[in-house]
Coordinates of C-alpha atoms in Angstrom, one line a residue:
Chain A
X1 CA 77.6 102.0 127.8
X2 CA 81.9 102.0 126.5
X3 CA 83.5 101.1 129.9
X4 CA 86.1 104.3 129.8
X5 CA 89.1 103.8 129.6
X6 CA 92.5 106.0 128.7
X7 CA 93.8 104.5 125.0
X8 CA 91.8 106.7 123.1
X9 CA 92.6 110.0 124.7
X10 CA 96.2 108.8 124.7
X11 CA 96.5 107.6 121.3
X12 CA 95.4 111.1 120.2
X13 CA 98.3 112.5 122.0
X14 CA 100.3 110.1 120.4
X15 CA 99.2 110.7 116.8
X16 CA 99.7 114.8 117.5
X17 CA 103.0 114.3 118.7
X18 CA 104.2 111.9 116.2
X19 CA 102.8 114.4 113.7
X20 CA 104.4 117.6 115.3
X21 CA 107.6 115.8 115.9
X22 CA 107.7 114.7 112.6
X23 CA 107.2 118.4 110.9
X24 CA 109.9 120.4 113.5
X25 CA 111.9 118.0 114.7
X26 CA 114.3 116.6 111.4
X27 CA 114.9 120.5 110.7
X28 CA 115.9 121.5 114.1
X29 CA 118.0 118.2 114.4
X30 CA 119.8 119.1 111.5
X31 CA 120.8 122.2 112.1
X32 CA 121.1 121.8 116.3
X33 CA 122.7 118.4 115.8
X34 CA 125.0 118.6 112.8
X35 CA 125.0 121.8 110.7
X36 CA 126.1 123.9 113.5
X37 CA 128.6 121.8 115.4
X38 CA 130.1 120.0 111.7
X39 CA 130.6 124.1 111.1
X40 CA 128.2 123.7 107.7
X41 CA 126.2 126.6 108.9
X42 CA 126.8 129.7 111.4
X43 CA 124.9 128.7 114.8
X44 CA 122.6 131.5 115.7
X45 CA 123.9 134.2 118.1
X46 CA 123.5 134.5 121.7
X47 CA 121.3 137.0 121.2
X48 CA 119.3 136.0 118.5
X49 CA 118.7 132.8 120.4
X50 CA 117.3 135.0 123.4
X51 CA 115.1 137.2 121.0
X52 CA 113.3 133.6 119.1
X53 CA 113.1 132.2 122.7
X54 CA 111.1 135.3 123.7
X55 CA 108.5 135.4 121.5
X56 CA 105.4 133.9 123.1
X57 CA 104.4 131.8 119.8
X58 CA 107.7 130.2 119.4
X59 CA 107.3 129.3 123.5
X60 CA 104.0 127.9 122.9
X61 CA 105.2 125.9 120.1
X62 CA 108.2 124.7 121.1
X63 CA 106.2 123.9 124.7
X64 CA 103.3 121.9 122.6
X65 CA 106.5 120.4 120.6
X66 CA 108.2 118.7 124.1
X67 CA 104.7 118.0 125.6
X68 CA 103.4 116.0 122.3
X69 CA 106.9 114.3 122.0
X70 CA 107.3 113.1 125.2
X71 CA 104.0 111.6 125.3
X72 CA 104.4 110.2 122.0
X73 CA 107.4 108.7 123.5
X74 CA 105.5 107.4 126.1
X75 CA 103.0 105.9 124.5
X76 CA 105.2 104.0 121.8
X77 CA 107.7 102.8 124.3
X78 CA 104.8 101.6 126.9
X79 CA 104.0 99.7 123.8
X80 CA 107.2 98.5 122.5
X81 CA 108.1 97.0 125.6
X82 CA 104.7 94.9 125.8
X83 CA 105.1 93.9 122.0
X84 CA 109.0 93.4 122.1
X85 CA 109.4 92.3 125.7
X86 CA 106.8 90.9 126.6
X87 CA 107.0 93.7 129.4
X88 CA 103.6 95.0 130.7
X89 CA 103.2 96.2 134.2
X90 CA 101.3 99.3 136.2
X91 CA 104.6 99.9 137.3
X92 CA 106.0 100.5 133.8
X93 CA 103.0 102.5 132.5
X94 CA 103.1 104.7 135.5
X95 CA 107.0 105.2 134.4
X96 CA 106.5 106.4 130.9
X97 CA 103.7 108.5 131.1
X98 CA 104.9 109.9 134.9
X99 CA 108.5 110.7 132.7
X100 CA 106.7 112.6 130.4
X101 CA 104.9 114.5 132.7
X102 CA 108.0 115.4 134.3
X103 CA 109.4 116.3 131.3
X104 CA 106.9 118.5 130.5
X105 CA 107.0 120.3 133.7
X106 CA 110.6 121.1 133.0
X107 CA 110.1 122.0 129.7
X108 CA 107.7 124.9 131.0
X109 CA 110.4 125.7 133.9
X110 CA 113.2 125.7 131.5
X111 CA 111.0 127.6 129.1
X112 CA 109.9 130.4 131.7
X113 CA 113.5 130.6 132.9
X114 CA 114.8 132.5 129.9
X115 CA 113.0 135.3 130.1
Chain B
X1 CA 90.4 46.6 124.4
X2 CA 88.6 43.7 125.2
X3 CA 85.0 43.7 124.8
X4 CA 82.8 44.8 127.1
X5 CA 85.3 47.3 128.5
X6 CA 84.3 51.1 128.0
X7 CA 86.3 53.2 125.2
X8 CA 87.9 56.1 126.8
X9 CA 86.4 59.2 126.2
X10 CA 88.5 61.1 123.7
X11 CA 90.0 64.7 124.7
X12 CA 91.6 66.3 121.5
X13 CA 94.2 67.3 122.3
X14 CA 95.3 70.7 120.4
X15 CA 98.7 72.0 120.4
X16 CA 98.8 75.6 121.6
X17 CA 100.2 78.0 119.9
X18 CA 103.1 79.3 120.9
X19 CA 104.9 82.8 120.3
X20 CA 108.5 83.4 120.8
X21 CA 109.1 86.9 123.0
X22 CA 111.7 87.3 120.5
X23 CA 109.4 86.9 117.5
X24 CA 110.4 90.1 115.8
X25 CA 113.6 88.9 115.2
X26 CA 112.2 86.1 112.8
X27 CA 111.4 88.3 109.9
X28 CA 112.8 91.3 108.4
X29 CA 109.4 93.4 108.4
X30 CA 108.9 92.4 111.9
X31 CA 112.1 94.0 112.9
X32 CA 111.7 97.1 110.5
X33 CA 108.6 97.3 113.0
X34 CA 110.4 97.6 116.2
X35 CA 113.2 99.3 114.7
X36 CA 110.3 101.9 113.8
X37 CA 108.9 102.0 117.0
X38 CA 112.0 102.5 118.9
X39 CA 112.5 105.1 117.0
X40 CA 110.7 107.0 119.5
X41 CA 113.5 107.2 121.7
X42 CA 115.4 109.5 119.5
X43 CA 112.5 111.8 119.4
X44 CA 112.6 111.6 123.3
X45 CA 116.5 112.2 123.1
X46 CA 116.0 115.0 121.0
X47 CA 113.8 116.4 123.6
X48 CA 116.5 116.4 126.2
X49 CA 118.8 117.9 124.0
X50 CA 116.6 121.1 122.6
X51 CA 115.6 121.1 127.1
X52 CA 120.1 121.3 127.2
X53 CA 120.3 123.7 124.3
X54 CA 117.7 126.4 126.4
X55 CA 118.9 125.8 129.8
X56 CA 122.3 126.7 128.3
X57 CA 120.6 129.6 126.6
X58 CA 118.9 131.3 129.7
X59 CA 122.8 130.7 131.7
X60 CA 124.5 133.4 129.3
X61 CA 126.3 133.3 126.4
X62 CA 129.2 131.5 127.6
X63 CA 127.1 128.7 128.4
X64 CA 125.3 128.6 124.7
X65 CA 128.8 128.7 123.3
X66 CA 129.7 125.8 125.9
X67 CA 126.6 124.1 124.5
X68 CA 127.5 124.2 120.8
X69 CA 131.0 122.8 121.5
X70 CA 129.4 119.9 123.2
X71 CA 127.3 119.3 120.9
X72 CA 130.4 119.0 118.2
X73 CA 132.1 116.4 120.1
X74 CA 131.7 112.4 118.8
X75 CA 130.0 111.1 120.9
X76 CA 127.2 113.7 120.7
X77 CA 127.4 114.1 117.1
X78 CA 127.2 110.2 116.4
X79 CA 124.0 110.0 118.5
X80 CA 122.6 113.1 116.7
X81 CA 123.3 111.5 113.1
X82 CA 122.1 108.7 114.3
X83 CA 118.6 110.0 115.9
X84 CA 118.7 112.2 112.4
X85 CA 118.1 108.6 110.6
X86 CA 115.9 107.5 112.9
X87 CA 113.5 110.9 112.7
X88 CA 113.6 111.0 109.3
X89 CA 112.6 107.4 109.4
X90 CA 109.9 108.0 111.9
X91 CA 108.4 110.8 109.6
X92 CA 108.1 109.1 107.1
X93 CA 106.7 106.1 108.0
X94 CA 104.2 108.4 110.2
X95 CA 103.1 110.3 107.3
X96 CA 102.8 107.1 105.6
X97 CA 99.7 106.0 108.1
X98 CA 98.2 109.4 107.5
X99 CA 96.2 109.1 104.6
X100 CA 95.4 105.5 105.9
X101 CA 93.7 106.9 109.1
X102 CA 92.4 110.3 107.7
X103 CA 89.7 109.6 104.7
X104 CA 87.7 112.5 104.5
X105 CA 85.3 113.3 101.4
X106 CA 84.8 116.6 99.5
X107 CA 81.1 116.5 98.9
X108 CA 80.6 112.5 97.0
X109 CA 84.3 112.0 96.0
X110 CA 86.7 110.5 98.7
X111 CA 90.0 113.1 98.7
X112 CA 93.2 110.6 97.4
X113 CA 95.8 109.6 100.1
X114 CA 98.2 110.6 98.0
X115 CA 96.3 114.6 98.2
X116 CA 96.6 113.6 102.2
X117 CA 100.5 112.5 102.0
X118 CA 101.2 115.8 100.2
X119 CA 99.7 117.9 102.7
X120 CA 101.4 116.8 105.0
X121 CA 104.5 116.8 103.5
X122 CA 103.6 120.7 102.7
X123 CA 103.0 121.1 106.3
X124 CA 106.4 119.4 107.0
X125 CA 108.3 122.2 104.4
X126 CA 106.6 124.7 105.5
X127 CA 107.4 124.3 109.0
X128 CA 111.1 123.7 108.2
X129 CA 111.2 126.5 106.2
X130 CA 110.2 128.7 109.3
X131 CA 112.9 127.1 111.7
X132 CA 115.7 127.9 109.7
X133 CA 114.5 131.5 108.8
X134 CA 113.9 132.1 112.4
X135 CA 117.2 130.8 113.5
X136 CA 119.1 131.6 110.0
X137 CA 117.6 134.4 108.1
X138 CA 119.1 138.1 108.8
Chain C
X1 CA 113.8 73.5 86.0
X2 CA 113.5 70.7 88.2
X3 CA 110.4 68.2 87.7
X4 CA 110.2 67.2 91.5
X5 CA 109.9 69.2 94.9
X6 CA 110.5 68.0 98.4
X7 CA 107.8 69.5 100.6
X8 CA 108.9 69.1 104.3
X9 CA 104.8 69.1 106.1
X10 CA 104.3 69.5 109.4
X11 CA 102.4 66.6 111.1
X12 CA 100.8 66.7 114.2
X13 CA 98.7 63.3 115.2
X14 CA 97.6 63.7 118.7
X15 CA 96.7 59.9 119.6
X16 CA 100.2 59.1 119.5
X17 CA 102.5 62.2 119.3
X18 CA 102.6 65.1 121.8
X19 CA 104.4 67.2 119.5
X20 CA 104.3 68.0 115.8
X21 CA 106.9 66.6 113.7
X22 CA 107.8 66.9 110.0
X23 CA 107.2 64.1 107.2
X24 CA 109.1 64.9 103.6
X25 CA 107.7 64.2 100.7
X26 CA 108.7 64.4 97.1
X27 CA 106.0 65.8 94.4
X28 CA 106.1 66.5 91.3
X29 CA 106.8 70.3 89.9
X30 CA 104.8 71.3 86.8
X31 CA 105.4 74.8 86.6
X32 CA 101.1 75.3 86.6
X33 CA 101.3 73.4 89.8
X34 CA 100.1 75.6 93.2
X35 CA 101.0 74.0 97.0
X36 CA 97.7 72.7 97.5
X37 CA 98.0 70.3 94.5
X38 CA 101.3 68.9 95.7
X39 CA 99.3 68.7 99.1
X40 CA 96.6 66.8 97.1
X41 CA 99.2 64.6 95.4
X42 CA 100.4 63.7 98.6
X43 CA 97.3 62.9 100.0
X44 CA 96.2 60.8 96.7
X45 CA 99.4 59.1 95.9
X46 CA 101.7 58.9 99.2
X47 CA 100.8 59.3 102.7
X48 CA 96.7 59.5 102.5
X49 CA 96.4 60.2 106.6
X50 CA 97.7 63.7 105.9
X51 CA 94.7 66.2 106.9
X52 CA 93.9 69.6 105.6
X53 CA 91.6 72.0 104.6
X54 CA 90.7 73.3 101.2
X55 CA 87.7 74.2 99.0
X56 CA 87.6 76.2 96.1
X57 CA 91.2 75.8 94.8
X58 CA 90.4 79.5 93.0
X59 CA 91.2 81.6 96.3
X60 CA 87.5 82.8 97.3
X61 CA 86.4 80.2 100.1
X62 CA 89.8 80.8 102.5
X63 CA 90.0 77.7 103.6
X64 CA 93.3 76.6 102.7
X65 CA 95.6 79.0 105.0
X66 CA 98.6 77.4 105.6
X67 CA 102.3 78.7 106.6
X68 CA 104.5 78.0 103.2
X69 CA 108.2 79.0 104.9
X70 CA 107.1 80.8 107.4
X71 CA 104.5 83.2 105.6
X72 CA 100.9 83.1 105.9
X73 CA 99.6 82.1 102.0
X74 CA 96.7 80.4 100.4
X75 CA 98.1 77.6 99.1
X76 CA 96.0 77.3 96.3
X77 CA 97.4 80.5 95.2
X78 CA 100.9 79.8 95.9
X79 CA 102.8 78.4 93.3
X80 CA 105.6 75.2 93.5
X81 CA 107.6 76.5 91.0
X82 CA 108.4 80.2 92.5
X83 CA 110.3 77.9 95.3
X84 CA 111.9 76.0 93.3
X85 CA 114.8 73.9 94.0
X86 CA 112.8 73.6 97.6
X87 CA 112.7 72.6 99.9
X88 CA 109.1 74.4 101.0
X89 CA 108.3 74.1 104.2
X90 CA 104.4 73.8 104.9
X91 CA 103.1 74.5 108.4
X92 CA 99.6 75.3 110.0
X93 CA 98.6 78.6 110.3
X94 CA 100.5 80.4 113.1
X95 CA 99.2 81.9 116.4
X96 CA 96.2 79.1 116.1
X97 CA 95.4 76.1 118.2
X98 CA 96.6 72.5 116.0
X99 CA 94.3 70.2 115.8
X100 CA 95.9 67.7 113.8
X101 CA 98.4 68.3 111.2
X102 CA 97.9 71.3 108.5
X103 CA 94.3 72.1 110.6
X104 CA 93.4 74.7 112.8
X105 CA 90.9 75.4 115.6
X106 CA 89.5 79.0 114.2
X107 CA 87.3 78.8 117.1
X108 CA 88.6 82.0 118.4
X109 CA 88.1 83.6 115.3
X110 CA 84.2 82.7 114.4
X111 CA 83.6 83.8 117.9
X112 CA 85.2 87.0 117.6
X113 CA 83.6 87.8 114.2
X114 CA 79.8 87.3 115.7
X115 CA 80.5 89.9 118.4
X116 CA 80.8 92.9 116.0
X117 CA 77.4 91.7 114.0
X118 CA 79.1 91.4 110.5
X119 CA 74.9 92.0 109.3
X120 CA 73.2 94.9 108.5
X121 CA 71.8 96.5 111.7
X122 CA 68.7 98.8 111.4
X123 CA 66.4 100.0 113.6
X124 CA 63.4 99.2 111.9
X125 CA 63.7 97.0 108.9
X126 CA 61.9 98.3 105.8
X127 CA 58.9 95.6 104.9
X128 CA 59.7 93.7 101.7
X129 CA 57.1 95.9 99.7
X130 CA 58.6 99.1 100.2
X131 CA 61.2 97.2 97.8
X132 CA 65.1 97.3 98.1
X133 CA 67.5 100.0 99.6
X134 CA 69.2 101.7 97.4
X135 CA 72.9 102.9 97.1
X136 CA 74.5 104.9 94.6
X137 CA 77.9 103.4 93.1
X138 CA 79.9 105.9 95.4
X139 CA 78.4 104.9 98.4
X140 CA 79.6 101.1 97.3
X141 CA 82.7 102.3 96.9
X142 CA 82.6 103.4 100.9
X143 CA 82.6 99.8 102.4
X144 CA 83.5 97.9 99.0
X145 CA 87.2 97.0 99.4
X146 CA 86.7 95.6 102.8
X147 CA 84.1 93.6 102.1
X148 CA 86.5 91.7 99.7
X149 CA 87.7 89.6 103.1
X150 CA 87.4 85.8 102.7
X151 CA 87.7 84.9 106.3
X152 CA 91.0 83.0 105.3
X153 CA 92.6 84.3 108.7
X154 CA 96.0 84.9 106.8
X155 CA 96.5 88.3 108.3
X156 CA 95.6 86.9 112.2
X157 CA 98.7 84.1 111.3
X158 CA 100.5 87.8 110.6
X159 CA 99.7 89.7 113.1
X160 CA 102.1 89.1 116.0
X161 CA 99.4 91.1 118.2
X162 CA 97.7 88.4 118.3
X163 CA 99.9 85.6 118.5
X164 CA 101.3 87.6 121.9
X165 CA 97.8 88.6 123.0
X166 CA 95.0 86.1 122.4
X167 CA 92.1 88.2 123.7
X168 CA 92.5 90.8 120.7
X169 CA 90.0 90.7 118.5
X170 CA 92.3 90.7 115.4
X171 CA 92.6 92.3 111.8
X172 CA 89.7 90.6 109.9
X173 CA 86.9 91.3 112.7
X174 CA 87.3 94.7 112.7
X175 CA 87.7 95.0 108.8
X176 CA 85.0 93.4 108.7
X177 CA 82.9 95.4 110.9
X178 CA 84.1 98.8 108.9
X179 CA 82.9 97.0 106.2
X180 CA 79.4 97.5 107.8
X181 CA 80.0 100.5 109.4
X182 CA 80.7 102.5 106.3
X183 CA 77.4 100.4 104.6
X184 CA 75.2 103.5 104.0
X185 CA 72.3 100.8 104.8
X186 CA 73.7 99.8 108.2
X187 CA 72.3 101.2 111.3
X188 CA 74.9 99.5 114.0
X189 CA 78.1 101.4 114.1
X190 CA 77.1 102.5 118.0
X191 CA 76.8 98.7 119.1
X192 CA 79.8 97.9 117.1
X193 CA 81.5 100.5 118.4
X194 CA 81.0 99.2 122.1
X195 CA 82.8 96.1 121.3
X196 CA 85.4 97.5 118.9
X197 CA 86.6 100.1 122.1
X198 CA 87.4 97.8 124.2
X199 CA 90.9 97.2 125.4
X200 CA 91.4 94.1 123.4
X201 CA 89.4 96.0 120.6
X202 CA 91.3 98.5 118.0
X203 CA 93.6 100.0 120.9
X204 CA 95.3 96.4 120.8
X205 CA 96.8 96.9 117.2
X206 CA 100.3 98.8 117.5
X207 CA 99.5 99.2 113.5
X208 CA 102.3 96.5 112.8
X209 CA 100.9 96.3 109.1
X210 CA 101.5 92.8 109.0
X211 CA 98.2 91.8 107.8
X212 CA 97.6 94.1 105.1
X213 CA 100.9 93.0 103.7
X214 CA 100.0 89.1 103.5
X215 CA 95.9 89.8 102.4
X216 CA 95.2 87.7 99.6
X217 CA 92.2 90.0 98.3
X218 CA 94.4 93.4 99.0
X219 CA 91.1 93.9 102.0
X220 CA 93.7 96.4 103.8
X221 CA 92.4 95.9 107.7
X222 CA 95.7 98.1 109.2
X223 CA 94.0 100.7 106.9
X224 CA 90.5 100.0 108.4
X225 CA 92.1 99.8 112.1
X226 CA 94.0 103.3 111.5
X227 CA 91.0 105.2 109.7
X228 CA 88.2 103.3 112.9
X229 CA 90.8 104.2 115.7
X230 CA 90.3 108.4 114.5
X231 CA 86.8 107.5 114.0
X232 CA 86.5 106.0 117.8
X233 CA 88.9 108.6 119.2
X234 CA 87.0 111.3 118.1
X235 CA 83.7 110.0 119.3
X236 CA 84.8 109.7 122.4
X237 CA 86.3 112.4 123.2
X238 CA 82.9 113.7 121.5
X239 CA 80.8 111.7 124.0
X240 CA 83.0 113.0 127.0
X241 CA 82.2 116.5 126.4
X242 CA 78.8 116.1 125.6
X243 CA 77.4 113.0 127.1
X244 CA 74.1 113.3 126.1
X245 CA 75.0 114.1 122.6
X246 CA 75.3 116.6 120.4

């Protein structure tokens, strides 16, 4: 019998949300982070913004998009610190993934707040 | 050692081996490697900034307009260009490990990582495309 | 081109040094001339106490692992002349116990390698008369590049895992127990499987890369780590939802 423990389960978050972060995320950051404040491109409308937020998809996505990247955060950084550090601790575990969880939770409250 | 007087067991002794915490700065693909993995922060960052951009969003048009100048000041813009890098660097060295990770066989033949890579890359247009027609297109 | 290079060795020599040291030595540089022959030359013609291993000289038997500036190589394979005007450092393989100058405990290592059964495991072994098992070359193909591994331990020297964390079981060990897993005659990937889940098993590596970059025989364990990690992940998220199997 495999005595249980979490790394699996979180290393397949991981890989999702390196995956999902690496598909939506350069897009979005060029256009949220540079096209539209360095004037390259017309930012969307107040409006328009409302009517994508709206749709139940996009919510679901863009819900599963913080979710996976925080935990892929998580994950990575838990690991970085160990591996860079030297920095391995309960204490620091419980941080990252408790951060993400967070996270999360106000990604859903920010989320349902539009409507 | 005079005779009659008992040799001294030998202990060998071996030198440990010892690992410097700050080993990744002894070798330029060690440090691509953390520079790789701290690329996750951006990712994070970015996070908080798309949770900014839809709190500003559900507060009114004011406040989405308040958001976008923000987000043209220096400060902000630096870090974006900056976590831009980084994600781009994160993608691809992510979709690099894919084909490693993912073999999969079509009947006897093994499908080529480089079939993998593509897909992904596909995926990655494809879901780019779809942003900026849902926040672009008329 | 120069005709002599300085080779600065480490030396460690326990009964009367606590730490390892460096002794420099000139050799000559003929440009056919790999580090294990200006080892040898030192050995022959200056300093015989020097200690070190090496078999082959042809790169199969991995015995002569040794740190040439700071990077994990066979010496046998490594040649004076790409270094020239020197000076090459020679050390003993990193992230190893030394024993006494260029040698290494790989202790830790042989040990490690038993517990994944690098054998084929059946169930029932086929008697010798019902003749051999047969594989067609695809199947081969499966498991063939990772059983290229020589045990030469470059990629553990590599892998700063396992320098920081001694209990991991390391790249080679589980490379090597793909290489049986994926054996279409091998019965034992659930044992191995046990071992390899373990904390200081695959979920150890951070997929550094290290060691496929320095494999001598192009083996490819970050590629075996990645491709058992989906493979373990999946089976046990498999074996939580249906315990008693599909």
């Amino acid at each position: 019998m495999v005595r249980q423990h979490s790394e699996p389960y979180l290393w397949l978050l991981f890989s999702a949300g390196g995956v999902l972060s690496a598909m939506l995320m350069p897009s979005l950051l060029l256009l949220f982070g540079i096209a539209f404040p360095l004037g390259w491109v017309r930012p969307p409308t107040h409006e328009r913004m409302l009517a994508v937020l709206a749709n139940p998809l996009t919510r679901l996505v863009f819900l599963g998009l913080c979710v996976l990247s925080l935990v892929h955060w998580a994950h990575r950084f838990r690991h970085t610190l160990h591996d860079g550090l030297r920095l391995a601790h309960p204490m620091i575990t419980a941080l990252c993934y408790g951060a993400a969880v967070a996270g999360s939770a106000l990604a859903a409250y920010l989320l349902w707040q539009v409507a | 050692m005079s005779p009659g007087q008992v040799q001294p067991e030998y202990r060998q002794r071996v030198l440990p081996p010892r690992v410097s915490t700050l080993w990744w700065l002894g070798k330029g693909t060690y440090f691509a490697f953390i520079l790789r993995e701290l690329s996750c922060v951006f990712v994070a960052w970015f996070v908080a900034y798309l949770l900014l951009l839809v709190r500003a969003v559900s507060q009114g048009d004011a406040s989405y307009q308040e958001f976008l100048a923000w987000s043209a000041t220096t400060p902000i813009l630096l870090l974006n260009l900056v976590s831009f890098l980084f994600l781009i660097f994160h993608t691809v060295t992510f979709f690099d490990a894919a084909p490693r990770a993912m073999v999969m066989k079509v009947g006897r033949n093994r499908v080529p990582g480089r079939v993998v890579l593509a897909g992904h890359y596909a995926g990655w247009a494809a879901a780019s495309a779809i942003v900026c027609w849902l926040l672009l297109g008329a | 081109m120069a005709d002599r290079i300085k080779l600065q060795v480490a030396r460690y020599r326990p009964e009367r040094e606590a730490e390892a040291t460096f002794d420099e030595y000139e050799v000559p540089c003929p440009k056919d001339w790999v580090v294990l022959d200006g080892l040898n030359h030192v050995k022959d013609r200056i300093d015989g106490t020097l200690a070190y291993r090496w078999s082959c000289r042809m790169g199969v038997c991995g015995s002569c692992g040794m740190m040439v500036n700071g990077e994990p190589k066979l010496t046998c394979a490594t040649f004076l002349a790409d270094y020239a005007p020197g000076p090459i450092r020679v050390e003993p393989l990193r992230n190893f116990p030394v024993v006494r100058d260029l040698i290494v405990d790989i202790g830790d290592f042989m040990r490690k390698l038993v517990t994944v059964r690098p054998w084929i495991v059946r169930e029932e072994e086929k008697p010798l008369s019902a003749g051999e098992y047969l594989q067609t070359p695809e199947q081969m193909d499966d498991y063939k590049q990772y059983s290229m591994c020589i045990n030469c331990m470059l990629c553990y020297a590599a892998c700063p895992v396992y320098g920081l964390d001694p209990l991991f079981i390391g790249p080679a060990a589980i490379a090597l127990a793909q290489r049986y897993n994926l054996d279409s005659r091998d019965e034992g990937a659930a044992e191995r499987h046990r071992v390899l889940s373990e904390h200081e098993g695959i979920w150890g590596c951070t997929f550094v890369g290290e060691c496929t970059r320095v494999c001598p025989k192009h083996v490819d364990p970050a590629g075996a780590i990645q491709r058992y990690k989906l493979t373990a992940a999946v089976e046990t998220v498999k074996a939580f939802f249906m315990p008693r199997g599909a």
